[in-house]
């Protein structure tokens, strides 16, 4: 079993009975929720809560406000780039919750100052750069290159460093590769060969990154010498407030099928809890 | 027949009779003109006019001024990076002609403001990022990574995003890959395999990008699993005002021959009109 | 013989007799000294002195001050990125010694202004970009991409261009590839295939670049179709003032051995003079 609640050639209804409700205690697996664009929440087997690009203000797919994330309830925030829908409300949420932030050094330096202004601490930010790692308990997060501009929108376009993706290795060994907002590059093949992720999260928005057809090709690259990869999750799409130019999970899935890739496509719905397994 | 008016092992004089004069109506093929550095003009089979990096002021290879491009006579301007010889007079030309601009998002954001100041509209700029696409009628332009700095010279070195190349797919299916100002990277191999361009435009200036020998190697990479590639065009060189360090088309052609590549080298002369075909 | 004074499976004590003292006249080979982080000094067979990232102020591994490098005693300074420990005291040393500087164009533009303020000349800086070359007598230095942010710390985080590594081809044909501060990328394979360096210098710091295990994998990539590569030198590490998160040469060597790479690992000690040969 690789994924719960997904449309798939292989998974069928009975498996869905195994779905674990959000917030359940002592999950043995990785849980994931999606809130539009690249706003993802992970709950690790050890109970750690990790947010990626928590964009809330202006994100019509988010059914809650910033106050949803409360003090002590978020452990780590990963930020891939400096644009408004990437950084989102990471600064506010870090200040409110006390969460650590792992971000490209230049962007992180700016965020640290902002967090301190809101009453948090500069030391919450752990700046890094491509290939660098951050440890959260027994979880390891490694920063990976994403071919994308990263001017900091909230700071007048100031340079935010080299844009990032993240490889998250959870306590149970599950490796999830969040590719960030990236163009197509052969380095995705390297990621497959070298890191062998079980789950990959591939951008499909188009315009500012890969369109669904290139995203499917990226998925193929990520399968290179990678027997682990069973689940591909499209990311950077919206349900409410979707711009005309933006790709959709269905388009991505169709392109994956065209390439004949033997991978399950998980098309996340807003707010549902999915269990990710090897 | 792949190219008109080029020195080639394969093409001979009779083929040159097919040359189509600039400005002729209803061309069935793609026409190209070159004005030094990376200033190229394309006229599509459907009559659309596309400029790349239209550098005029200070460019001694340009026999005209900004007023040469008149209102309504340019449809799209592609800009690869923020340097003075990349952006060139794109802002002025966009304001004067009403042309759309497709550029890296951070650079495009700055250009939009400048265009508006000159009486044009911010909405003329379609910002994008690596792998993103812009549609002009039945033409598709895709942005590709170029390994190059992209500080905006005219804005004090401000960050302009990830530098770009462009894959232009014309109405008749001809695919022209303009590699921009890039260093040598394996991603050029990916471009060959994935997009299979018929024509590639490879930088040869050296110093700030590939020298002719690496440019020839890049051409080889672009031929990987690409049966379409028949024509290679050196770009980013100058005839008048050539700096000492700058590579030449002859050097590039010699390096291509050294590698034994089965490709025609089109060495564009200033202001001539070339027809590009599959 | 490839390297003097290194722990190795192959080299033994007698070879160490060949060690050449620092400052000896008329060396026929390339000599190298290391002063912590990425502060390296090369003396070429023709007597040229090249510094890389000469970080002094705050670098506890440096047993001297800026005045150590005297007028006329440094020929070229290579700078890989804009961070404080990358640029280091390159500006001061350039102003004091009259050395040329080869750096990414945006960073170099800023450095030129600083050097002029200290009484040097803007013309000392030769800006370049990825794949561009600088000639110092019969030595050729080529800039290569490094996947790394490059905000200029001393200029408020201003954009410094695309970060760099350098391929130095000395008068005797020895090719040394300094990878800079980079993340893991398939382009390292390209560097091996295309440039076939004899000596590679691979970052091992982690956090902001590759950790020792990825650095070992990078070394493997650099050996691709590269019969020349005999010596690998870990770089970006510190002896005094080492942060907790920073990798060590021993860790790197262990990872290289795990991969079974047939390469000598030179773990440079502070201030010692090493001779690098083919």
mmCIF file of N, CA, C and O in Angstrom, chain C residues 40-126:
data_model
loop_
_atom_site.group_PDB
_atom_site.id
_atom_site.type_symbol
_atom_site.label_atom_id
_atom_site.label_comp_id
_atom_site.label_asym_id
_atom_site.label_seq_id
_atom_site.Cartn_x
_atom_site.Cartn_y
_atom_site.Cartn_z
ATOM 1 N N UNK C 40 42.931 29.400 -0.316
ATOM 2 C CA UNK C 40 44.031 28.620 -0.895
ATOM 3 C C UNK C 40 44.989 29.554 -1.626
ATOM 4 O O UNK C 40 44.583 30.569 -2.195
ATOM 5 N N UNK C 41 46.255 29.183 -1.618
ATOM 6 C CA UNK C 41 47.268 29.892 -2.399
ATOM 7 C C UNK C 41 47.930 28.883 -3.336
ATOM 8 O O UNK C 41 48.327 27.787 -2.914
ATOM 9 N N UNK C 42 48.043 29.258 -4.596
ATOM 10 C CA UNK C 42 48.756 28.437 -5.568
ATOM 11 C C UNK C 42 49.963 29.201 -6.086
ATOM 12 O O UNK C 42 49.868 30.404 -6.344
ATOM 13 N N UNK C 43 51.066 28.484 -6.224
ATOM 14 C CA UNK C 43 52.207 29.065 -6.927
ATOM 15 C C UNK C 43 52.419 28.216 -8.175
ATOM 16 O O UNK C 43 52.572 26.988 -8.084
ATOM 17 N N UNK C 44 52.387 28.847 -9.321
ATOM 18 C CA UNK C 44 52.431 28.102 -10.578
ATOM 19 C C UNK C 44 53.864 27.765 -10.953
ATOM 20 O O UNK C 44 54.814 28.368 -10.432
ATOM 21 N N UNK C 45 54.054 26.828 -11.850
ATOM 22 C CA UNK C 45 55.405 26.496 -12.332
ATOM 23 C C UNK C 45 56.134 27.725 -12.867
ATOM 24 O O UNK C 45 57.347 27.830 -12.747
ATOM 25 N N UNK C 46 55.385 28.672 -13.399
ATOM 26 C CA UNK C 46 56.013 29.886 -13.917
ATOM 27 C C UNK C 46 56.154 30.984 -12.870
ATOM 28 O O UNK C 46 56.524 32.112 -13.205
ATOM 29 N N UNK C 47 55.808 30.673 -11.627
ATOM 30 C CA UNK C 47 56.010 31.638 -10.552
ATOM 31 C C UNK C 47 54.841 32.565 -10.264
ATOM 32 O O UNK C 47 54.951 33.489 -9.454
ATOM 33 N N UNK C 48 53.721 32.339 -10.906
ATOM 34 C CA UNK C 48 52.553 33.183 -10.651
ATOM 35 C C UNK C 48 51.894 32.755 -9.330
ATOM 36 O O UNK C 48 51.799 31.551 -9.029
ATOM 37 N N UNK C 49 51.409 33.726 -8.588
ATOM 38 C CA UNK C 49 50.733 33.445 -7.324
ATOM 39 C C UNK C 49 49.237 33.743 -7.468
ATOM 40 O O UNK C 49 48.851 34.852 -7.846
ATOM 41 N N UNK C 50 48.436 32.724 -7.183
ATOM 42 C CA UNK C 50 46.976 32.836 -7.304
ATOM 43 C C UNK C 50 46.339 32.537 -5.951
ATOM 44 O O UNK C 50 46.646 31.516 -5.333
ATOM 45 N N UNK C 51 45.476 33.423 -5.512
ATOM 46 C CA UNK C 51 44.710 33.180 -4.281
ATOM 47 C C UNK C 51 43.263 32.835 -4.635
ATOM 48 O O UNK C 51 42.722 33.363 -5.603
ATOM 49 N N UNK C 52 42.676 31.975 -3.822
ATOM 50 C CA UNK C 52 41.235 31.739 -3.924
ATOM 51 C C UNK C 52 40.600 32.152 -2.599
ATOM 52 O O UNK C 52 41.109 31.800 -1.523
ATOM 53 N N UNK C 53 39.496 32.894 -2.676
ATOM 54 C CA UNK C 53 38.719 33.281 -1.491
ATOM 55 C C UNK C 53 39.591 33.551 -0.266
ATOM 56 O O UNK C 53 39.492 32.844 0.749
ATOM 57 N N UNK C 54 40.406 34.591 -0.309
ATOM 58 C CA UNK C 54 41.359 34.832 0.778
ATOM 59 C C UNK C 54 40.716 35.451 2.014
ATOM 60 O O UNK C 54 40.883 36.638 2.293
ATOM 61 N N UNK C 55 40.009 34.622 2.750
ATOM 62 C CA UNK C 55 39.341 35.063 3.973
ATOM 63 C C UNK C 55 40.350 35.096 5.119
ATOM 64 O O UNK C 55 40.974 34.077 5.419
ATOM 65 N N UNK C 56 40.516 36.250 5.742
ATOM 66 C CA UNK C 56 41.492 36.425 6.819
ATOM 67 C C UNK C 56 40.820 36.907 8.106
ATOM 68 O O UNK C 56 40.956 36.284 9.155
ATOM 69 N N UNK C 57 40.069 38.007 8.005
ATOM 70 C CA UNK C 57 39.470 38.606 9.202
ATOM 71 C C UNK C 57 38.359 37.716 9.758
ATOM 72 O O UNK C 57 37.322 37.541 9.117
ATOM 73 N N UNK C 58 38.590 37.135 10.916
ATOM 74 C CA UNK C 58 37.621 36.222 11.514
ATOM 75 C C UNK C 58 37.932 34.766 11.244
ATOM 76 O O UNK C 58 37.307 33.875 11.810
ATOM 77 N N UNK C 59 38.902 34.525 10.382
ATOM 78 C CA UNK C 59 39.295 33.149 10.046
ATOM 79 C C UNK C 59 40.432 32.720 10.973
ATOM 80 O O UNK C 59 41.568 33.155 10.825
ATOM 81 N N UNK C 60 40.082 31.881 11.932
ATOM 82 C CA UNK C 60 41.037 31.499 12.986
ATOM 83 C C UNK C 60 42.147 30.577 12.495
ATOM 84 O O UNK C 60 43.090 30.278 13.228
ATOM 85 N N UNK C 61 42.000 30.102 11.278
ATOM 86 C CA UNK C 61 43.041 29.227 10.714
ATOM 87 C C UNK C 61 44.153 30.007 10.021
ATOM 88 O O UNK C 61 45.106 29.410 9.530
ATOM 89 N N UNK C 62 44.017 31.314 9.952
ATOM 90 C CA UNK C 62 45.031 32.113 9.260
ATOM 91 C C UNK C 62 46.017 32.704 10.276
ATOM 92 O O UNK C 62 45.603 33.465 11.151
ATOM 93 N N UNK C 63 47.280 32.352 10.159
ATOM 94 C CA UNK C 63 48.266 32.801 11.150
ATOM 95 C C UNK C 63 48.877 34.163 10.809
ATOM 96 O O UNK C 63 49.927 34.497 11.360
ATOM 97 N N UNK C 64 48.254 34.904 9.900
ATOM 98 C CA UNK C 64 48.823 36.202 9.529
ATOM 99 C C UNK C 64 47.699 37.197 9.258
ATOM 100 O O UNK C 64 46.519 36.832 9.273
ATOM 101 N N UNK C 65 48.080 38.450 9.029
ATOM 102 C CA UNK C 65 47.102 39.486 8.725
ATOM 103 C C UNK C 65 47.106 39.827 7.244
ATOM 104 O O UNK C 65 47.846 39.230 6.443
ATOM 105 N N UNK C 66 46.290 40.812 6.888
ATOM 106 C CA UNK C 66 46.156 41.191 5.483
ATOM 107 C C UNK C 66 47.496 41.618 4.881
ATOM 108 O O UNK C 66 47.765 41.384 3.702
ATOM 109 N N UNK C 67 48.353 42.211 5.738
ATOM 110 C CA UNK C 67 49.637 42.728 5.261
ATOM 111 C C UNK C 67 50.586 41.612 4.813
ATOM 112 O O UNK C 67 51.624 41.894 4.200
ATOM 113 N N UNK C 68 50.205 40.376 5.090
ATOM 114 C CA UNK C 68 51.017 39.224 4.664
ATOM 115 C C UNK C 68 51.214 39.218 3.144
ATOM 116 O O UNK C 68 52.269 38.808 2.646
ATOM 117 N N UNK C 69 50.173 39.619 2.448
ATOM 118 C CA UNK C 69 50.243 39.641 0.982
ATOM 119 C C UNK C 69 50.683 41.028 0.532
ATOM 120 O O UNK C 69 49.942 41.998 0.692
ATOM 121 N N UNK C 70 51.878 41.106 0.009
ATOM 122 C CA UNK C 70 52.514 42.412 -0.255
ATOM 123 C C UNK C 70 52.434 42.825 -1.724
ATOM 124 O O UNK C 70 52.236 41.989 -2.611
ATOM 125 N N UNK C 71 52.627 44.084 -1.937
ATOM 126 C CA UNK C 71 52.554 44.672 -3.273
ATOM 127 C C UNK C 71 53.385 43.860 -4.265
ATOM 128 O O UNK C 71 54.574 43.590 -4.036
ATOM 129 N N UNK C 72 52.781 43.451 -5.348
ATOM 130 C CA UNK C 72 53.501 42.733 -6.390
ATOM 131 C C UNK C 72 53.665 41.248 -6.146
ATOM 132 O O UNK C 72 54.173 40.526 -7.004
ATOM 133 N N UNK C 73 53.210 40.771 -4.973
ATOM 134 C CA UNK C 73 53.446 39.360 -4.646
ATOM 135 C C UNK C 73 52.235 38.460 -4.905
ATOM 136 O O UNK C 73 52.297 37.257 -4.659
ATOM 137 N N UNK C 74 51.156 39.043 -5.356
ATOM 138 C CA UNK C 74 49.991 38.241 -5.742
ATOM 139 C C UNK C 74 49.595 38.644 -7.160
ATOM 140 O O UNK C 74 49.515 39.836 -7.467
ATOM 141 N N UNK C 75 49.370 37.655 -8.022
ATOM 142 C CA UNK C 75 49.038 37.968 -9.419
ATOM 143 C C UNK C 75 47.541 37.959 -9.695
ATOM 144 O O UNK C 75 47.046 38.737 -10.500
ATOM 145 N N UNK C 76 46.827 37.042 -9.028
ATOM 146 C CA UNK C 76 45.415 36.859 -9.358
ATOM 147 C C UNK C 76 44.662 36.378 -8.129
ATOM 148 O O UNK C 76 45.151 35.530 -7.376
ATOM 149 N N UNK C 77 43.484 36.946 -7.948
ATOM 150 C CA UNK C 77 42.591 36.489 -6.877
ATOM 151 C C UNK C 77 41.297 35.998 -7.518
ATOM 152 O O UNK C 77 40.685 36.715 -8.311
ATOM 153 N N UNK C 78 40.922 34.772 -7.171
ATOM 154 C CA UNK C 78 39.670 34.203 -7.671
ATOM 155 C C UNK C 78 38.640 34.231 -6.550
ATOM 156 O O UNK C 78 38.946 33.838 -5.423
ATOM 157 N N UNK C 79 37.449 34.696 -6.862
ATOM 158 C CA UNK C 79 36.400 34.775 -5.847
ATOM 159 C C UNK C 79 35.181 34.015 -6.360
ATOM 160 O O UNK C 79 34.737 34.231 -7.487
ATOM 161 N N UNK C 80 34.642 33.136 -5.510
ATOM 162 C CA UNK C 80 33.587 32.226 -5.960
ATOM 163 C C UNK C 80 32.178 32.736 -5.701
ATOM 164 O O UNK C 80 31.240 32.346 -6.400
ATOM 165 N N UNK C 81 32.019 33.564 -4.655
ATOM 166 C CA UNK C 81 30.673 34.017 -4.290
ATOM 167 C C UNK C 81 30.774 35.224 -3.389
ATOM 168 O O UNK C 81 31.877 35.637 -3.010
ATOM 169 N N UNK C 82 29.624 35.790 -3.030
ATOM 170 C CA UNK C 82 29.622 37.073 -2.352
ATOM 171 C C UNK C 82 29.623 37.046 -0.834
ATOM 172 O O UNK C 82 29.714 38.101 -0.198
ATOM 173 N N UNK C 83 29.496 35.881 -0.233
ATOM 174 C CA UNK C 83 29.417 35.803 1.231
ATOM 175 C C UNK C 83 30.735 36.225 1.873
ATOM 176 O O UNK C 83 31.798 36.193 1.252
ATOM 177 N N UNK C 84 30.640 36.590 3.149
ATOM 178 C CA UNK C 84 31.793 37.121 3.855
ATOM 179 C C UNK C 84 32.994 36.188 3.870
ATOM 180 O O UNK C 84 34.142 36.633 3.762
ATOM 181 N N UNK C 85 32.735 34.901 3.985
ATOM 182 C CA UNK C 85 33.859 33.963 4.035
ATOM 183 C C UNK C 85 34.301 33.543 2.627
ATOM 184 O O UNK C 85 35.283 32.805 2.484
ATOM 185 N N UNK C 86 33.592 33.990 1.618
ATOM 186 C CA UNK C 86 33.998 33.736 0.220
ATOM 187 C C UNK C 86 34.881 34.888 -0.271
ATOM 188 O O UNK C 86 36.019 34.697 -0.659
ATOM 189 N N UNK C 87 34.315 36.081 -0.251
ATOM 190 C CA UNK C 87 35.063 37.271 -0.674
ATOM 191 C C UNK C 87 36.231 37.499 0.273
ATOM 192 O O UNK C 87 37.341 37.831 -0.145
ATOM 193 N N UNK C 88 35.951 37.299 1.542
ATOM 194 C CA UNK C 88 36.993 37.506 2.547
ATOM 195 C C UNK C 88 37.621 38.875 2.377
ATOM 196 O O UNK C 88 36.931 39.885 2.229
ATOM 197 N N UNK C 89 38.967 38.922 2.362
ATOM 198 C CA UNK C 89 39.668 40.211 2.247
ATOM 199 C C UNK C 89 40.186 40.415 0.835
ATOM 200 O O UNK C 89 41.193 41.097 0.619
ATOM 201 N N UNK C 90 39.505 39.859 -0.131
ATOM 202 C CA UNK C 90 39.950 39.970 -1.526
ATOM 203 C C UNK C 90 40.075 41.425 -1.968
ATOM 204 O O UNK C 90 41.005 41.778 -2.699
ATOM 205 N N UNK C 91 39.153 42.251 -1.516
ATOM 206 C CA UNK C 91 39.185 43.666 -1.912
ATOM 207 C C UNK C 91 40.452 44.340 -1.384
ATOM 208 O O UNK C 91 41.188 44.997 -2.133
ATOM 209 N N UNK C 92 40.723 44.166 -0.099
ATOM 210 C CA UNK C 92 41.907 44.785 0.513
ATOM 211 C C UNK C 92 43.195 44.254 -0.127
ATOM 212 O O UNK C 92 44.123 45.018 -0.414
ATOM 213 N N UNK C 93 43.240 42.948 -0.300
ATOM 214 C CA UNK C 93 44.460 42.341 -0.841
ATOM 215 C C UNK C 93 44.688 42.798 -2.279
ATOM 216 O O UNK C 93 45.820 43.074 -2.686
ATOM 217 N N UNK C 94 43.613 42.907 -3.033
ATOM 218 C CA UNK C 94 43.755 43.402 -4.404
ATOM 219 C C UNK C 94 44.284 44.834 -4.394
ATOM 220 O O UNK C 94 45.201 45.181 -5.149
ATOM 221 N N UNK C 95 43.709 45.662 -3.530
ATOM 222 C CA UNK C 95 44.147 47.066 -3.460
ATOM 223 C C UNK C 95 45.607 47.147 -3.027
ATOM 224 O O UNK C 95 46.387 47.935 -3.576
ATOM 225 N N UNK C 96 46.007 46.303 -2.064
ATOM 226 C CA UNK C 96 47.375 46.358 -1.537
ATOM 227 C C UNK C 96 48.415 45.779 -2.491
ATOM 228 O O UNK C 96 49.538 46.259 -2.569
ATOM 229 N N UNK C 97 48.047 44.709 -3.170
ATOM 230 C CA UNK C 97 49.038 43.973 -3.968
ATOM 231 C C UNK C 97 49.018 44.348 -5.443
ATOM 232 O O UNK C 97 49.987 44.100 -6.159
ATOM 233 N N UNK C 98 47.889 44.895 -5.885
ATOM 234 C CA UNK C 98 47.759 45.175 -7.309
ATOM 235 C C UNK C 98 47.326 43.964 -8.120
ATOM 236 O O UNK C 98 47.288 44.008 -9.360
ATOM 237 N N UNK C 99 46.972 42.881 -7.438
ATOM 238 C CA UNK C 99 46.557 41.658 -8.126
ATOM 239 C C UNK C 99 45.307 41.877 -8.973
ATOM 240 O O UNK C 99 44.469 42.722 -8.653
ATOM 241 N N UNK C 100 45.193 41.096 -10.029
ATOM 242 C CA UNK C 100 43.951 41.040 -10.792
ATOM 243 C C UNK C 100 42.931 40.224 -10.010
ATOM 244 O O UNK C 100 43.289 39.409 -9.157
ATOM 245 N N UNK C 101 41.648 40.457 -10.308
ATOM 246 C CA UNK C 101 40.557 39.699 -9.690
ATOM 247 C C UNK C 101 39.693 39.137 -10.806
ATOM 248 O O UNK C 101 39.324 39.863 -11.728
ATOM 249 N N UNK C 102 39.376 37.842 -10.711
ATOM 250 C CA UNK C 102 38.429 37.229 -11.648
ATOM 251 C C UNK C 102 37.247 36.744 -10.815
ATOM 252 O O UNK C 102 37.414 35.912 -9.906
ATOM 253 N N UNK C 103 36.092 37.292 -11.098
ATOM 254 C CA UNK C 103 34.912 37.026 -10.267
ATOM 255 C C UNK C 103 33.664 37.150 -11.117
ATOM 256 O O UNK C 103 33.697 37.746 -12.198
ATOM 257 N N UNK C 104 32.535 36.586 -10.631
ATOM 258 C CA UNK C 104 31.274 36.771 -11.354
ATOM 259 C C UNK C 104 31.010 38.262 -11.571
ATOM 260 O O UNK C 104 31.271 39.078 -10.680
ATOM 261 N N UNK C 105 30.487 38.621 -12.722
ATOM 262 C CA UNK C 105 30.390 40.015 -13.161
ATOM 263 C C UNK C 105 29.728 40.931 -12.141
ATOM 264 O O UNK C 105 30.237 42.021 -11.846
ATOM 265 N N UNK C 106 28.599 40.522 -11.594
ATOM 266 C CA UNK C 106 27.876 41.394 -10.667
ATOM 267 C C UNK C 106 28.713 41.617 -9.397
ATOM 268 O O UNK C 106 28.812 42.738 -8.895
ATOM 269 N N UNK C 107 29.257 40.543 -8.870
ATOM 270 C CA UNK C 107 30.113 40.648 -7.689
ATOM 271 C C UNK C 107 31.355 41.462 -8.014
ATOM 272 O O UNK C 107 31.781 42.345 -7.253
ATOM 273 N N UNK C 108 31.943 41.198 -9.166
ATOM 274 C CA UNK C 108 33.146 41.902 -9.581
ATOM 275 C C UNK C 108 32.914 43.394 -9.742
ATOM 276 O O UNK C 108 33.784 44.213 -9.413
ATOM 277 N N UNK C 109 31.735 43.751 -10.227
ATOM 278 C CA UNK C 109 31.415 45.164 -10.385
ATOM 279 C C UNK C 109 31.444 45.876 -9.034
ATOM 280 O O UNK C 109 31.989 46.984 -8.903
ATOM 281 N N UNK C 110 30.875 45.230 -8.046
ATOM 282 C CA UNK C 110 30.892 45.806 -6.695
ATOM 283 C C UNK C 110 32.326 45.862 -6.157
ATOM 284 O O UNK C 110 32.750 46.876 -5.600
ATOM 285 N N UNK C 111 33.077 44.798 -6.346
ATOM 286 C CA UNK C 111 34.459 44.754 -5.850
ATOM 287 C C UNK C 111 35.311 45.850 -6.487
ATOM 288 O O UNK C 111 36.167 46.455 -5.823
ATOM 289 N N UNK C 112 35.092 46.087 -7.771
ATOM 290 C CA UNK C 112 35.885 47.101 -8.478
ATOM 291 C C UNK C 112 35.735 48.462 -7.810
ATOM 292 O O UNK C 112 36.713 49.186 -7.599
ATOM 293 N N UNK C 113 34.508 48.799 -7.445
ATOM 294 C CA UNK C 113 34.272 50.065 -6.768
ATOM 295 C C UNK C 113 34.981 50.123 -5.422
ATOM 296 O O UNK C 113 35.580 51.133 -5.053
ATOM 297 N N UNK C 114 34.934 49.017 -4.700
ATOM 298 C CA UNK C 114 35.565 48.960 -3.377
ATOM 299 C C UNK C 114 37.085 49.074 -3.481
ATOM 300 O O UNK C 114 37.737 49.716 -2.666
ATOM 301 N N UNK C 115 37.626 48.393 -4.468
ATOM 302 C CA UNK C 115 39.086 48.411 -4.660
ATOM 303 C C UNK C 115 39.549 49.828 -4.992
ATOM 304 O O UNK C 115 40.559 50.311 -4.473
ATOM 305 N N UNK C 116 38.768 50.495 -5.835
ATOM 306 C CA UNK C 116 39.114 51.872 -6.200
ATOM 307 C C UNK C 116 39.077 52.780 -4.979
ATOM 308 O O UNK C 116 39.918 53.672 -4.811
ATOM 309 N N UNK C 117 38.118 52.557 -4.092
ATOM 310 C CA UNK C 117 38.017 53.374 -2.872
ATOM 311 C C UNK C 117 39.239 53.207 -1.975
ATOM 312 O O UNK C 117 39.586 54.101 -1.207
ATOM 313 N N UNK C 118 39.857 52.046 -2.069
ATOM 314 C CA UNK C 118 41.046 51.779 -1.252
ATOM 315 C C UNK C 118 42.332 52.153 -1.979
ATOM 316 O O UNK C 118 43.422 51.793 -1.548
ATOM 317 N N UNK C 119 42.205 52.802 -3.106
ATOM 318 C CA UNK C 119 43.400 53.280 -3.792
ATOM 319 C C UNK C 119 43.870 52.399 -4.933
ATOM 320 O O UNK C 119 44.840 52.718 -5.612
ATOM 321 N N UNK C 120 43.177 51.295 -5.134
ATOM 322 C CA UNK C 120 43.505 50.445 -6.280
ATOM 323 C C UNK C 120 42.762 50.934 -7.518
ATOM 324 O O UNK C 120 42.227 52.051 -7.537
ATOM 325 N N UNK C 121 42.701 50.083 -8.540
ATOM 326 C CA UNK C 121 42.051 50.479 -9.785
ATOM 327 C C UNK C 121 40.905 49.531 -10.130
ATOM 328 O O UNK C 121 41.012 48.318 -9.955
ATOM 329 N N UNK C 122 39.833 50.143 -10.613
ATOM 330 C CA UNK C 122 38.698 49.322 -11.056
ATOM 331 C C UNK C 122 39.118 48.307 -12.113
ATOM 332 O O UNK C 122 38.547 47.226 -12.232
ATOM 333 N N UNK C 123 40.131 48.692 -12.873
ATOM 334 C CA UNK C 123 40.542 47.824 -13.986
ATOM 335 C C UNK C 123 41.247 46.552 -13.516
ATOM 336 O O UNK C 123 41.531 45.668 -14.317
ATOM 337 N N UNK C 124 41.492 46.446 -12.226
ATOM 338 C CA UNK C 124 42.069 45.195 -11.713
ATOM 339 C C UNK C 124 41.075 44.042 -11.818
ATOM 340 O O UNK C 124 41.463 42.884 -11.844
ATOM 341 N N UNK C 125 39.803 44.384 -11.829
ATOM 342 C CA UNK C 125 38.774 43.342 -11.839
ATOM 343 C C UNK C 125 38.408 42.951 -13.260
ATOM 344 O O UNK C 125 38.092 43.805 -14.094
ATOM 345 N N UNK C 126 38.472 41.663 -13.519
ATOM 346 C CA UNK C 126 38.033 41.109 -14.792
ATOM 347 C C UNK C 126 36.761 40.320 -14.493
ATOM 348 O O UNK C 126 36.815 39.180 -14.032
#
